[in-house]
CSV table of C-alpha atoms in Angstrom, one decimal:
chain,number,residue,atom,x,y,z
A,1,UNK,CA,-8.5,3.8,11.0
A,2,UNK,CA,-4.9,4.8,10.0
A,3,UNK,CA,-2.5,2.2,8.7
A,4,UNK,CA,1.1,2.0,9.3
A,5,UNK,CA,2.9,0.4,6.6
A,6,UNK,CA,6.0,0.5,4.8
A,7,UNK,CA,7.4,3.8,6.3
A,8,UNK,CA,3.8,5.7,6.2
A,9,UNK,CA,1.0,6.0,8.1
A,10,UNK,CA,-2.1,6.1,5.3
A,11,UNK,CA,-6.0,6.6,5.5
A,12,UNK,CA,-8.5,6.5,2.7
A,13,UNK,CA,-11.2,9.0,3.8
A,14,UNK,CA,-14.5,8.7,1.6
A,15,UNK,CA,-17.3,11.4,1.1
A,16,UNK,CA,-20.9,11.7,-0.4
A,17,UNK,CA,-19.7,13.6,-3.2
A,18,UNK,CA,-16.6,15.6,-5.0
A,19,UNK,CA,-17.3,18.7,-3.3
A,20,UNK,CA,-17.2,17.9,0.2
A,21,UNK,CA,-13.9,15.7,-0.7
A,22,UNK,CA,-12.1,18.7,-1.8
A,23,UNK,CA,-13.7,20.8,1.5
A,24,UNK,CA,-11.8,18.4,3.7
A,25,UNK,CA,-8.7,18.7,1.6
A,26,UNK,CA,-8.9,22.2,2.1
A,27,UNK,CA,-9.6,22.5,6.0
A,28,UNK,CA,-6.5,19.4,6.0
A,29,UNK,CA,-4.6,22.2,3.9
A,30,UNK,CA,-5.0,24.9,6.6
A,31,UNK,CA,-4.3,22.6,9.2
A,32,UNK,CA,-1.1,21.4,7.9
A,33,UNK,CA,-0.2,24.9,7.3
A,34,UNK,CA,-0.3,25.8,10.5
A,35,UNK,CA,1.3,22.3,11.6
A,36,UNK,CA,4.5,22.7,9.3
A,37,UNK,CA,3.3,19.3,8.7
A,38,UNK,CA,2.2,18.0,4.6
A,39,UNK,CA,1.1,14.9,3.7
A,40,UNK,CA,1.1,13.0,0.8
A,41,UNK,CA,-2.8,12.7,-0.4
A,42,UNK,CA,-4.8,11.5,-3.8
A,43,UNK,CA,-8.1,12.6,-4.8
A,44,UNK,CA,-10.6,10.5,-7.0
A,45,UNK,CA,-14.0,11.9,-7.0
A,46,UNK,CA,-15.2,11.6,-3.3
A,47,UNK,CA,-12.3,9.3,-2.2
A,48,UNK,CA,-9.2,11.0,-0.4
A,49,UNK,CA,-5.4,9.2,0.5
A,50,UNK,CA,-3.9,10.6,2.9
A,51,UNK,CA,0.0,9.4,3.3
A,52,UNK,CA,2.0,10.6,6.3
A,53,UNK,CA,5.8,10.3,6.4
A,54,UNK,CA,8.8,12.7,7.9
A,55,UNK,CA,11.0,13.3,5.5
A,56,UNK,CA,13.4,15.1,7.3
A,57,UNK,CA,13.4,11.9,9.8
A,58,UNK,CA,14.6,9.6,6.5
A,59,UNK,CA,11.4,8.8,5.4
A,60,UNK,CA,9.9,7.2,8.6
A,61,UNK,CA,6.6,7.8,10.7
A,62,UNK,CA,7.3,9.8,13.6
A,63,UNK,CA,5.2,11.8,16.2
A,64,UNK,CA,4.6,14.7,14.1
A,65,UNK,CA,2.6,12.0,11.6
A,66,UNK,CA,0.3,10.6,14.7
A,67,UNK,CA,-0.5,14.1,16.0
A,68,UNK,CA,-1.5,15.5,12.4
A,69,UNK,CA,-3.5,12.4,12.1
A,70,UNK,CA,-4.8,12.7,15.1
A,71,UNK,CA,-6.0,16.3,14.0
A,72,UNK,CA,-7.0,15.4,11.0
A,73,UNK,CA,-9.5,13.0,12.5
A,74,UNK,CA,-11.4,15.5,14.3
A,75,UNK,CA,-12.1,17.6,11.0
């Protein structure tokens, strides 16, 4: 479940192993591409952070955060 706090809206997405970490990463890359969207993200072996903010809004969570969430789910 995504988590809004202090201006972001963040999800930790965890995976069975490195590799299919960094495939999501990559499909997330792609989408945000074509989304003129980019989060903020980590990667530790099979855990991925995603962080969402607009920073051309100041810094805030706007709609363009929920709906790339939202996609970003349904990878």
């Amino acid at each position: 479940m995504w988590e809004e706090k202090n201006n972001l809206l963040t999800k930790t997405f965890e995976f069975k192993n490195f590799q299919e970490a960094f495939s999501f990463m990559t499909r997330v890359a792609f989408l945000s591409e074509a989304m003129n969207h980019h989060p903020n993200w980590s990667n530790v072996y099979n855990k991925v952070t995603i962080d969402l903010t607009t920073h051309d809004a100041g810094n805030i969570v706007t709609e363009k955060d929920r709906k790339l969430a939202e996609a970003i789910d349904k990878i």
